[in-house]
Amino acid sequence: MLEAQLKTPIWCPACNAIYHGSPLAVPDREYNVGYLAHYAQCPDCGTLFQNPMPPFHQLADFYPPNYHAATAHGLLARARHNARLKQLTPLLNGDGALLDYGCGNGAFLTWAATKNLGRPLFGYEIADQREVQKLADGAVTIVRGKPADLLDSLPSCRLITMNHVIEHLPDPHETISALTRFLAPGGAIEGQTPAADSLERRVFKTRWSGYHAPRHTVVFSRAGLHKLFDRVGLNQPAISAAFNPAAIAVSLAACTRSPERPIRRAGLGWLWWLGCATLLAPIDLLSGASGIMNFRAIRQD
Ligand SMILES: [Zn+2]
């Protein structure tokens, strides 16, 4: 049955070009969740996407309780929040909410609530059941559930931030076009995501951390991300290289083990890989084909 699905023509989720071919199997090298993902590469824009795409209800099975995004805390987390808010501040001119799409436990928003941003702070995280939670004395609203559960209660937004989120969506075009309708004129969508057209992917092949298989559903190339934003009417997104040694550290660690020995993002071993990755990061940044990219797109009308 898998064979039959793999041969069916499909469309690139980024640029809508048609794809025929045999996708590449990529094992889970980080959590060993027991699902072998297959990735197709768009012949037009170079974006990678799972084929078959796992159904929405199956995605939750790919995130074990010790998943790294849920475990950041303490000083390091505060330093990360600070750096992230610094990057967002130039985009926070004018009325409208700040939406953190894929907010996890809402840690960034509850921290941001202490900075008096003078606007509603919303967060969204995927879940089976709809749940609305108020945090930071009501300053932060977290909506869990299906995307429609968020859109029902979302006000006009000045800024929608997606930090390592767009690559987890099964249908990014549908999500980004729905969110764009909530952007105030002059408002922006911004985020960070791995880049399929990277030096790091060429070097590490299926051990490249950007696959993060099977959790990454669509891994954009720079051209693919441009086309996606064009298709939703957000022209000329700005795309730039991002500094993210943790991504390189995962690629390096993946070279030393089989998928049966998952990579632990903690302890001395992890610090060693982070140190090596930090030394290599300038090559990645200066290559013109960084493994991680920042993007921002502004609604003009
Ligand atoms: Zn494409």
PDB file of C-alpha atoms and ligand atoms in Angstrom:
ATOM      1  CA  MET A   1       0.000   0.000   0.000  1.00  0.00           C
ATOM      2  CA  LEU A   2       2.876   2.356   0.851  1.00  0.00           C
ATOM      3  CA  GLU A   3       4.338   1.617  -2.594  1.00  0.00           C
ATOM      4  CA  ALA A   4       1.058   2.684  -4.250  1.00  0.00           C
ATOM      5  CA  GLN A   5       0.923   5.916  -2.222  1.00  0.00           C
ATOM      6  CA  LEU A   6       4.507   6.764  -3.118  1.00  0.00           C
ATOM      7  CA  LYS A   7       3.817   6.532  -6.869  1.00  0.00           C
ATOM      8  CA  THR A   8       0.697   8.794  -6.791  1.00  0.00           C
ATOM      9  CA  PRO A   9       1.401  12.284  -8.193  1.00  0.00           C
ATOM     10  CA  ILE A  10       1.399  14.901  -5.463  1.00  0.00           C
ATOM     11  CA  TRP A  11       1.815  18.635  -5.175  1.00  0.00           C
ATOM     12  CA  CYS A  12       4.552  20.586  -3.424  1.00  0.00           C
ATOM     13  CA  PRO A  13       3.085  22.212  -0.278  1.00  0.00           C
ATOM     14  CA  ALA A  14       5.308  25.263  -0.853  1.00  0.00           C
ATOM     15  CA  CYS A  15       4.963  26.100  -4.570  1.00  0.00           C
ATOM     16  CA  ASN A  16       2.266  23.653  -5.775  1.00  0.00           C
ATOM     17  CA  ALA A  17       4.503  22.081  -8.484  1.00  0.00           C
ATOM     18  CA  ILE A  18       3.676  18.477  -9.323  1.00  0.00           C
ATOM     19  CA  TYR A  19       5.977  15.704  -8.053  1.00  0.00           C
ATOM     20  CA  HIS A  20       6.422  12.117  -9.300  1.00  0.00           C
ATOM     21  CA  GLY A  21       9.108   9.947  -7.820  1.00  0.00           C
ATOM     22  CA  SER A  22      10.314   7.788  -4.986  1.00  0.00           C
ATOM     23  CA  PRO A  23      10.707   9.611  -1.688  1.00  0.00           C
ATOM     24  CA  LEU A  24      13.749   9.070   0.533  1.00  0.00           C
ATOM     25  CA  ALA A  25      13.385   7.190   3.836  1.00  0.00           C
ATOM     26  CA  VAL A  26      14.771   9.130   6.822  1.00  0.00           C
ATOM     27  CA  PRO A  27      14.849   7.489  10.291  1.00  0.00           C
ATOM     28  CA  ASP A  28      14.198   9.256  13.586  1.00  0.00           C
ATOM     29  CA  ARG A  29      17.677   9.814  15.076  1.00  0.00           C
ATOM     30  CA  GLU A  30      16.557  11.769  18.134  1.00  0.00           C
ATOM     31  CA  TYR A  31      13.657  10.007  19.860  1.00  0.00           C
ATOM     32  CA  ASN A  32      13.268   6.659  18.044  1.00  0.00           C
ATOM     33  CA  VAL A  33       9.455   6.935  17.966  1.00  0.00           C
ATOM     34  CA  GLY A  34       9.084   3.966  15.597  1.00  0.00           C
ATOM     35  CA  TYR A  35       7.796   5.704  12.449  1.00  0.00           C
ATOM     36  CA  LEU A  36       9.897   5.794   9.289  1.00  0.00           C
ATOM     37  CA  ALA A  37       9.244   9.079   7.446  1.00  0.00           C
ATOM     38  CA  HIS A  38       9.641   9.374   3.650  1.00  0.00           C
ATOM     39  CA  TYR A  39      10.572  12.741   2.114  1.00  0.00           C
ATOM     40  CA  ALA A  40       9.960  13.898  -1.445  1.00  0.00           C
ATOM     41  CA  GLN A  41      11.877  16.846  -2.879  1.00  0.00           C
ATOM     42  CA  CYS A  42      10.051  19.360  -5.081  1.00  0.00           C
ATOM     43  CA  PRO A  43      11.665  19.416  -8.550  1.00  0.00           C
ATOM     44  CA  ASP A  44      10.856  23.104  -8.829  1.00  0.00           C
ATOM     45  CA  CYS A  45      11.647  24.838  -5.540  1.00  0.00           C
ATOM     46  CA  GLY A  46      13.669  22.136  -3.720  1.00  0.00           C
ATOM     47  CA  THR A  47      11.394  22.015  -0.661  1.00  0.00           C
ATOM     48  CA  LEU A  48      11.321  18.639   1.142  1.00  0.00           C
ATOM     49  CA  PHE A  49       8.003  17.246   2.290  1.00  0.00           C
ATOM     50  CA  GLN A  50       6.738  13.981   3.694  1.00  0.00           C
ATOM     51  CA  ASN A  51       5.021  11.647   1.257  1.00  0.00           C
ATOM     52  CA  PRO A  52       2.805  10.129   2.461  1.00  0.00           C
ATOM     53  CA  MET A  53       2.031  13.072   4.738  1.00  0.00           C
ATOM     54  CA  PRO A  54       1.026  11.729   8.166  1.00  0.00           C
ATOM     55  CA  PRO A  55      -2.608  12.579   9.013  1.00  0.00           C
ATOM     56  CA  PHE A  56      -3.232  15.365  11.546  1.00  0.00           C
ATOM     57  CA  HIS A  57      -4.337  12.940  14.295  1.00  0.00           C
ATOM     58  CA  GLN A  58      -1.082  10.930  14.005  1.00  0.00           C
ATOM     59  CA  LEU A  59       1.275  13.904  14.469  1.00  0.00           C
ATOM     60  CA  ALA A  60       0.872  13.993  18.266  1.00  0.00           C
ATOM     61  CA  ASP A  61       2.354  10.453  18.490  1.00  0.00           C
ATOM     62  CA  PHE A  62       5.697  11.822  17.216  1.00  0.00           C
ATOM     63  CA  TYR A  63       6.291  13.964  20.339  1.00  0.00           C
ATOM     64  CA  PRO A  64       7.373  11.962  23.406  1.00  0.00           C
ATOM     65  CA  PRO A  65       6.935  13.485  26.899  1.00  0.00           C
ATOM     66  CA  ASN A  66      10.680  14.348  27.069  1.00  0.00           C
ATOM     67  CA  TYR A  67      10.530  16.321  23.785  1.00  0.00           C
ATOM     68  CA  HIS A  68      13.166  19.094  23.995  1.00  0.00           C
ATOM     69  CA  ALA A  69      10.917  22.094  23.286  1.00  0.00           C
ATOM     70  CA  ALA A  70       8.988  21.321  26.463  1.00  0.00           C
ATOM     71  CA  THR A  71      12.008  21.100  28.762  1.00  0.00           C
ATOM     72  CA  ALA A  72      13.819  24.482  28.415  1.00  0.00           C
ATOM     73  CA  HIS A  73      13.872  26.331  31.731  1.00  0.00           C
ATOM     74  CA  GLY A  74      15.875  28.607  34.018  1.00  0.00           C
ATOM     75  CA  LEU A  75      18.512  31.164  33.090  1.00  0.00           C
ATOM     76  CA  LEU A  76      19.116  29.792  29.606  1.00  0.00           C
ATOM     77  CA  ALA A  77      15.412  30.005  28.769  1.00  0.00           C
ATOM     78  CA  ARG A  78      15.249  33.633  29.964  1.00  0.00           C
ATOM     79  CA  ALA A  79      18.283  34.541  27.845  1.00  0.00           C
ATOM     80  CA  ARG A  80      16.579  32.948  24.822  1.00  0.00           C
ATOM     81  CA  HIS A  81      13.310  34.817  25.486  1.00  0.00           C
ATOM     82  CA  ASN A  82      15.260  38.072  25.762  1.00  0.00           C
ATOM     83  CA  ALA A  83      17.054  37.524  22.451  1.00  0.00           C
ATOM     84  CA  ARG A  84      13.784  36.567  20.766  1.00  0.00           C
ATOM     85  CA  LEU A  85      11.913  39.651  22.029  1.00  0.00           C
ATOM     86  CA  LYS A  86      14.789  41.869  20.898  1.00  0.00           C
ATOM     87  CA  GLN A  87      14.389  40.471  17.391  1.00  0.00           C
ATOM     88  CA  LEU A  88      10.590  40.986  17.461  1.00  0.00           C
ATOM     89  CA  THR A  89      10.551  44.526  18.894  1.00  0.00           C
ATOM     90  CA  PRO A  90      11.056  46.397  15.549  1.00  0.00           C
ATOM     91  CA  LEU A  91       7.926  44.617  14.252  1.00  0.00           C
ATOM     92  CA  LEU A  92       5.767  45.658  17.219  1.00  0.00           C
ATOM     93  CA  ASN A  93       4.849  49.191  16.087  1.00  0.00           C
ATOM     94  CA  GLY A  94       1.107  49.827  15.947  1.00  0.00           C
ATOM     95  CA  ASP A  95      -1.976  48.201  17.439  1.00  0.00           C
ATOM     96  CA  GLY A  96      -2.777  44.526  17.411  1.00  0.00           C
ATOM     97  CA  ALA A  97      -2.045  41.332  19.294  1.00  0.00           C
ATOM     98  CA  LEU A  98       1.163  39.348  19.420  1.00  0.00           C
ATOM     99  CA  LEU A  99       0.455  35.708  18.529  1.00  0.00           C
ATOM    100  CA  ASP A 100       3.008  32.994  19.299  1.00  0.00           C
ATOM    101  CA  TYR A 101       1.836  30.180  16.996  1.00  0.00           C
ATOM    102  CA  GLY A 102       3.239  26.940  18.432  1.00  0.00           C
ATOM    103  CA  CYS A 103       3.808  28.452  21.875  1.00  0.00           C
ATOM    104  CA  GLY A 104       4.456  25.188  23.788  1.00  0.00           C
ATOM    105  CA  ASN A 105       3.664  25.818  27.459  1.00  0.00           C
ATOM    106  CA  GLY A 106       3.477  29.599  26.854  1.00  0.00           C
ATOM    107  CA  ALA A 107       6.792  30.325  28.616  1.00  0.00           C
ATOM    108  CA  PHE A 108       7.859  33.032  26.140  1.00  0.00           C
ATOM    109  CA  LEU A 109       4.517  34.844  26.397  1.00  0.00           C
ATOM    110  CA  THR A 110       4.329  34.723  30.197  1.00  0.00           C
ATOM    111  CA  TRP A 111       7.860  36.131  30.297  1.00  0.00           C
ATOM    112  CA  ALA A 112       6.916  38.791  27.677  1.00  0.00           C
ATOM    113  CA  ALA A 113       3.894  39.770  29.811  1.00  0.00           C
ATOM    114  CA  THR A 114       6.338  41.213  32.373  1.00  0.00           C
ATOM    115  CA  LYS A 115       7.740  43.605  29.720  1.00  0.00           C
ATOM    116  CA  ASN A 116       4.558  45.718  29.374  1.00  0.00           C
ATOM    117  CA  LEU A 117       4.135  45.404  25.607  1.00  0.00           C
ATOM    118  CA  GLY A 118       0.687  47.075  25.831  1.00  0.00           C
ATOM    119  CA  ARG A 119      -1.107  44.588  23.578  1.00  0.00           C
ATOM    120  CA  PRO A 120      -2.984  41.277  23.879  1.00  0.00           C
ATOM    121  CA  LEU A 121      -0.651  38.266  24.024  1.00  0.00           C
ATOM    122  CA  PHE A 122      -1.997  35.100  22.418  1.00  0.00           C
ATOM    123  CA  GLY A 123      -0.495  31.637  22.122  1.00  0.00           C
ATOM    124  CA  TYR A 124      -1.604  28.575  20.202  1.00  0.00           C
ATOM    125  CA  GLU A 125      -0.597  24.934  20.560  1.00  0.00           C
ATOM    126  CA  ILE A 126      -2.011  21.888  18.812  1.00  0.00           C
ATOM    127  CA  ALA A 127      -4.119  19.500  20.977  1.00  0.00           C
ATOM    128  CA  ASP A 128      -6.917  16.946  20.671  1.00  0.00           C
ATOM    129  CA  GLN A 129      -9.297  18.910  22.912  1.00  0.00           C
ATOM    130  CA  ARG A 130     -10.116  22.614  22.870  1.00  0.00           C
ATOM    131  CA  GLU A 131      -8.860  24.386  25.990  1.00  0.00           C
ATOM    132  CA  VAL A 132      -8.447  28.123  26.662  1.00  0.00           C
ATOM    133  CA  GLN A 133      -6.078  29.081  29.456  1.00  0.00           C
ATOM    134  CA  LYS A 134      -5.405  32.556  30.896  1.00  0.00           C
ATOM    135  CA  LEU A 135      -1.932  33.161  32.330  1.00  0.00           C
ATOM    136  CA  ALA A 136      -0.025  36.125  33.848  1.00  0.00           C
ATOM    137  CA  ASP A 137      -3.143  37.586  35.538  1.00  0.00           C
ATOM    138  CA  GLY A 138      -5.120  37.395  32.299  1.00  0.00           C
ATOM    139  CA  ALA A 139      -2.507  39.142  30.108  1.00  0.00           C
ATOM    140  CA  VAL A 140      -1.788  35.923  28.167  1.00  0.00           C
ATOM    141  CA  THR A 141      -4.422  33.762  26.443  1.00  0.00           C
ATOM    142  CA  ILE A 142      -3.305  30.275  25.393  1.00  0.00           C
ATOM    143  CA  VAL A 143      -5.610  28.368  23.047  1.00  0.00           C
ATOM    144  CA  ARG A 144      -5.054  24.630  22.651  1.00  0.00           C
ATOM    145  CA  GLY A 145      -6.927  22.555  20.105  1.00  0.00           C
ATOM    146  CA  LYS A 146      -7.372  22.495  16.346  1.00  0.00           C
ATOM    147  CA  PRO A 147      -6.333  25.590  14.331  1.00  0.00           C
ATOM    148  CA  ALA A 148     -10.041  26.535  14.000  1.00  0.00           C
ATOM    149  CA  ASP A 149     -10.267  26.765  17.812  1.00  0.00           C
ATOM    150  CA  LEU A 150      -7.688  29.558  17.737  1.00  0.00           C
ATOM    151  CA  LEU A 151      -9.200  31.440  14.775  1.00  0.00           C
ATOM    152  CA  ASP A 152     -12.599  31.596  16.548  1.00  0.00           C
ATOM    153  CA  SER A 153     -11.203  33.860  19.250  1.00  0.00           C
ATOM    154  CA  LEU A 154      -8.186  35.531  17.620  1.00  0.00           C
ATOM    155  CA  PRO A 155      -8.170  39.364  17.463  1.00  0.00           C
ATOM    156  CA  SER A 156      -6.381  41.394  14.762  1.00  0.00           C
ATOM    157  CA  CYS A 157      -2.625  40.766  15.048  1.00  0.00           C
ATOM    158  CA  ARG A 158       0.345  43.087  14.724  1.00  0.00           C
ATOM    159  CA  LEU A 159       2.795  40.212  14.729  1.00  0.00           C
ATOM    160  CA  ILE A 160       2.555  36.439  14.342  1.00  0.00           C
ATOM    161  CA  THR A 161       5.713  34.634  15.394  1.00  0.00           C
ATOM    162  CA  MET A 162       6.455  31.002  14.481  1.00  0.00           C
ATOM    163  CA  ASN A 163       9.692  29.866  16.082  1.00  0.00           C
ATOM    164  CA  HIS A 164      10.538  26.448  14.574  1.00  0.00           C
ATOM    165  CA  VAL A 165       6.873  25.777  13.813  1.00  0.00           C
ATOM    166  CA  ILE A 166       6.208  26.127  10.059  1.00  0.00           C
ATOM    167  CA  GLU A 167       8.185  22.921   9.393  1.00  0.00           C
ATOM    168  CA  HIS A 168       5.841  20.941  11.691  1.00  0.00           C
ATOM    169  CA  LEU A 169       2.610  21.866   9.843  1.00  0.00           C
ATOM    170  CA  PRO A 170       0.986  19.249   7.576  1.00  0.00           C
ATOM    171  CA  ASP A 171      -0.503  21.988   5.326  1.00  0.00           C
ATOM    172  CA  PRO A 172       1.517  25.203   5.765  1.00  0.00           C
ATOM    173  CA  HIS A 173      -0.268  26.986   2.899  1.00  0.00           C
ATOM    174  CA  GLU A 174      -3.663  26.541   4.563  1.00  0.00           C
ATOM    175  CA  THR A 175      -2.300  27.670   7.954  1.00  0.00           C
ATOM    176  CA  ILE A 176      -0.376  30.713   6.692  1.00  0.00           C
ATOM    177  CA  SER A 177      -3.236  31.925   4.477  1.00  0.00           C
ATOM    178  CA  ALA A 178      -5.713  31.593   7.393  1.00  0.00           C
ATOM    179  CA  LEU A 179      -3.355  33.502   9.719  1.00  0.00           C
ATOM    180  CA  THR A 180      -2.652  36.207   7.119  1.00  0.00           C
ATOM    181  CA  ARG A 181      -6.347  37.177   7.224  1.00  0.00           C
ATOM    182  CA  PHE A 182      -5.856  38.161  10.875  1.00  0.00           C
ATOM    183  CA  LEU A 183      -2.840  40.404  10.222  1.00  0.00           C
ATOM    184  CA  ALA A 184      -3.414  44.144  10.637  1.00  0.00           C
ATOM    185  CA  PRO A 185      -2.208  46.208   7.627  1.00  0.00           C
ATOM    186  CA  GLY A 186       1.539  46.610   8.115  1.00  0.00           C
ATOM    187  CA  GLY A 187       1.559  43.581  10.430  1.00  0.00           C
ATOM    188  CA  ALA A 188       4.098  40.797  10.001  1.00  0.00           C
ATOM    189  CA  ILE A 189       4.592  37.041  10.172  1.00  0.00           C
ATOM    190  CA  GLU A 190       8.082  36.030  11.197  1.00  0.00           C
ATOM    191  CA  GLY A 191       9.900  32.929  12.303  1.00  0.00           C
ATOM    192  CA  GLN A 192      12.830  30.565  12.094  1.00  0.00           C
ATOM    193  CA  THR A 193      12.979  27.233  10.256  1.00  0.00           C
ATOM    194  CA  PRO A 194      15.544  24.806   8.742  1.00  0.00           C
ATOM    195  CA  ALA A 195      16.571  25.369   5.117  1.00  0.00           C
ATOM    196  CA  ALA A 196      16.457  22.423   2.678  1.00  0.00           C
ATOM    197  CA  ASP A 197      18.939  24.176   0.347  1.00  0.00           C
ATOM    198  CA  SER A 198      21.681  24.250   2.987  1.00  0.00           C
ATOM    199  CA  LEU A 199      25.355  23.334   3.041  1.00  0.00           C
ATOM    200  CA  GLU A 200      24.621  21.393   6.232  1.00  0.00           C
ATOM    201  CA  ARG A 201      22.110  19.145   4.451  1.00  0.00           C
ATOM    202  CA  ARG A 202      24.563  18.515   1.597  1.00  0.00           C
ATOM    203  CA  VAL A 203      27.253  17.480   4.100  1.00  0.00           C
ATOM    204  CA  PHE A 204      25.165  15.377   6.516  1.00  0.00           C
ATOM    205  CA  LYS A 205      22.585  13.932   4.056  1.00  0.00           C
ATOM    206  CA  THR A 206      19.889  11.952   5.957  1.00  0.00           C
ATOM    207  CA  ARG A 207      21.752  12.658   9.227  1.00  0.00           C
ATOM    208  CA  TRP A 208      20.992  16.365   8.798  1.00  0.00           C
ATOM    209  CA  SER A 209      19.152  17.699  11.879  1.00  0.00           C
ATOM    210  CA  GLY A 210      16.732  19.692   9.674  1.00  0.00           C
ATOM    211  CA  TYR A 211      14.781  16.521   8.843  1.00  0.00           C
ATOM    212  CA  HIS A 212      14.010  15.941  12.532  1.00  0.00           C
ATOM    213  CA  ALA A 213      12.054  12.998  11.121  1.00  0.00           C
ATOM    214  CA  PRO A 214       9.190  12.307  11.468  1.00  0.00           C
ATOM    215  CA  ARG A 215       8.316  15.561  13.271  1.00  0.00           C
ATOM    216  CA  HIS A 216       9.233  17.898  10.386  1.00  0.00           C
ATOM    217  CA  THR A 217       6.520  17.575   7.763  1.00  0.00           C
ATOM    218  CA  VAL A 218       7.682  20.266   5.288  1.00  0.00           C
ATOM    219  CA  VAL A 219      11.287  21.523   5.205  1.00  0.00           C
ATOM    220  CA  PHE A 220      11.366  24.625   3.017  1.00  0.00           C
ATOM    221  CA  SER A 221      14.081  25.804   0.696  1.00  0.00           C
ATOM    222  CA  ARG A 222      14.577  29.553   0.459  1.00  0.00           C
ATOM    223  CA  ALA A 223      12.824  29.541  -2.948  1.00  0.00           C
ATOM    224  CA  GLY A 224       9.959  27.451  -1.526  1.00  0.00           C
ATOM    225  CA  LEU A 225       9.410  29.854   1.356  1.00  0.00           C
ATOM    226  CA  HIS A 226       9.358  32.796  -1.100  1.00  0.00           C
ATOM    227  CA  LYS A 227       6.752  31.004  -3.218  1.00  0.00           C
ATOM    228  CA  LEU A 228       4.568  30.097  -0.245  1.00  0.00           C
ATOM    229  CA  PHE A 229       4.418  33.734   0.897  1.00  0.00           C
ATOM    230  CA  ASP A 230       3.761  34.904  -2.679  1.00  0.00           C
ATOM    231  CA  ARG A 231       0.828  32.498  -2.888  1.00  0.00           C
ATOM    232  CA  VAL A 232      -0.802  33.966   0.251  1.00  0.00           C
ATOM    233  CA  GLY A 233      -0.274  37.565  -0.934  1.00  0.00           C
ATOM    234  CA  LEU A 234       2.650  38.450   1.346  1.00  0.00           C
ATOM    235  CA  ASN A 235       5.159  39.525  -1.269  1.00  0.00           C
ATOM    236  CA  GLN A 236       8.908  39.681  -0.940  1.00  0.00           C
ATOM    237  CA  PRO A 237       9.593  38.025   2.405  1.00  0.00           C
ATOM    238  CA  ALA A 238      13.003  38.815   3.891  1.00  0.00           C
ATOM    239  CA  ILE A 239      15.022  35.631   4.483  1.00  0.00           C
ATOM    240  CA  SER A 240      18.356  35.633   6.315  1.00  0.00           C
ATOM    241  CA  ALA A 241      20.855  33.221   7.879  1.00  0.00           C
ATOM    242  CA  ALA A 242      20.228  32.276  11.523  1.00  0.00           C
ATOM    243  CA  PHE A 243      22.749  31.389  14.242  1.00  0.00           C
ATOM    244  CA  ASN A 244      21.641  28.090  15.763  1.00  0.00           C
ATOM    245  CA  PRO A 245      24.525  25.831  16.895  1.00  0.00           C
ATOM    246  CA  ALA A 246      22.081  23.326  18.473  1.00  0.00           C
ATOM    247  CA  ALA A 247      20.970  22.291  14.965  1.00  0.00           C
ATOM    248  CA  ILE A 248      24.578  21.629  13.860  1.00  0.00           C
ATOM    249  CA  ALA A 249      25.216  19.799  17.166  1.00  0.00           C
ATOM    250  CA  VAL A 250      22.376  17.349  16.396  1.00  0.00           C
ATOM    251  CA  SER A 251      23.768  16.714  12.879  1.00  0.00           C
ATOM    252  CA  LEU A 252      27.244  16.021  14.334  1.00  0.00           C
ATOM    253  CA  ALA A 253      25.930  13.726  17.083  1.00  0.00           C
ATOM    254  CA  ALA A 254      23.837  11.811  14.508  1.00  0.00           C
ATOM    255  CA  CYS A 255      27.064  10.783  12.729  1.00  0.00           C
ATOM    256  CA  THR A 256      28.272   8.849  15.783  1.00  0.00           C
ATOM    257  CA  ARG A 257      25.281   6.621  16.461  1.00  0.00           C
ATOM    258  CA  SER A 258      22.548   4.467  15.007  1.00  0.00           C
ATOM    259  CA  PRO A 259      18.876   5.545  15.228  1.00  0.00           C
ATOM    260  CA  GLU A 260      18.450   2.972  18.048  1.00  0.00           C
ATOM    261  CA  ARG A 261      20.645   5.189  20.278  1.00  0.00           C
ATOM    262  CA  PRO A 262      18.721   8.477  20.391  1.00  0.00           C
ATOM    263  CA  ILE A 263      20.470  11.841  20.855  1.00  0.00           C
ATOM    264  CA  ARG A 264      20.041  13.367  24.339  1.00  0.00           C
ATOM    265  CA  ARG A 265      20.020  17.175  24.439  1.00  0.00           C
ATOM    266  CA  ALA A 266      21.450  17.260  27.990  1.00  0.00           C
ATOM    267  CA  GLY A 267      24.594  16.402  29.926  1.00  0.00           C
ATOM    268  CA  LEU A 268      28.294  16.606  29.116  1.00  0.00           C
ATOM    269  CA  GLY A 269      28.000  14.773  25.787  1.00  0.00           C
ATOM    270  CA  TRP A 270      25.530  17.372  24.535  1.00  0.00           C
ATOM    271  CA  LEU A 271      27.780  20.228  25.742  1.00  0.00           C
ATOM    272  CA  TRP A 272      30.671  18.691  23.768  1.00  0.00           C
ATOM    273  CA  TRP A 273      28.610  18.638  20.546  1.00  0.00           C
ATOM    274  CA  LEU A 274      27.356  22.194  21.202  1.00  0.00           C
ATOM    275  CA  GLY A 275      30.968  23.358  21.620  1.00  0.00           C
ATOM    276  CA  CYS A 276      32.046  21.732  18.325  1.00  0.00           C
ATOM    277  CA  ALA A 277      28.966  23.163  16.583  1.00  0.00           C
ATOM    278  CA  THR A 278      29.701  26.681  17.855  1.00  0.00           C
ATOM    279  CA  LEU A 279      33.184  26.457  16.287  1.00  0.00           C
ATOM    280  CA  LEU A 280      31.636  25.400  12.960  1.00  0.00           C
ATOM    281  CA  ALA A 281      28.773  27.929  13.032  1.00  0.00           C
ATOM    282  CA  PRO A 282      30.737  30.732  11.260  1.00  0.00           C
ATOM    283  CA  ILE A 283      31.270  28.446   8.235  1.00  0.00           C
ATOM    284  CA  ASP A 284      27.529  27.773   8.157  1.00  0.00           C
ATOM    285  CA  LEU A 285      26.663  31.479   8.476  1.00  0.00           C
ATOM    286  CA  LEU A 286      29.172  32.623   5.834  1.00  0.00           C
ATOM    287  CA  SER A 287      28.356  29.834   3.337  1.00  0.00           C
ATOM    288  CA  GLY A 288      25.359  31.718   1.932  1.00  0.00           C
ATOM    289  CA  ALA A 289      23.402  28.475   2.503  1.00  0.00           C
ATOM    290  CA  SER A 290      22.848  28.357   6.276  1.00  0.00           C
ATOM    291  CA  GLY A 291      21.134  25.324   7.816  1.00  0.00           C
ATOM    292  CA  ILE A 292      18.599  27.518   9.639  1.00  0.00           C
ATOM    293  CA  MET A 293      16.928  30.639   8.233  1.00  0.00           C
ATOM    294  CA  ASN A 294      14.995  33.574   9.661  1.00  0.00           C
ATOM    295  CA  PHE A 295      12.029  34.839   7.678  1.00  0.00           C
ATOM    296  CA  ARG A 296       9.667  37.797   7.895  1.00  0.00           C
ATOM    297  CA  ALA A 297       6.855  38.907   5.606  1.00  0.00           C
ATOM    298  CA  ILE A 298       4.773  42.069   5.968  1.00  0.00           C
ATOM    299  CA  ARG A 299       1.138  42.616   4.941  1.00  0.00           C
ATOM    300  CA  GLN A 300       1.221  45.676   2.719  1.00  0.00           C
ATOM    301  CA  ASP A 301      -2.458  46.762   2.436  1.00  0.00           C
TER     302      ASP A 301
HETATM  303 ZN    ZN B   1       7.997  23.413  -4.664  1.00  0.00          ZN
END
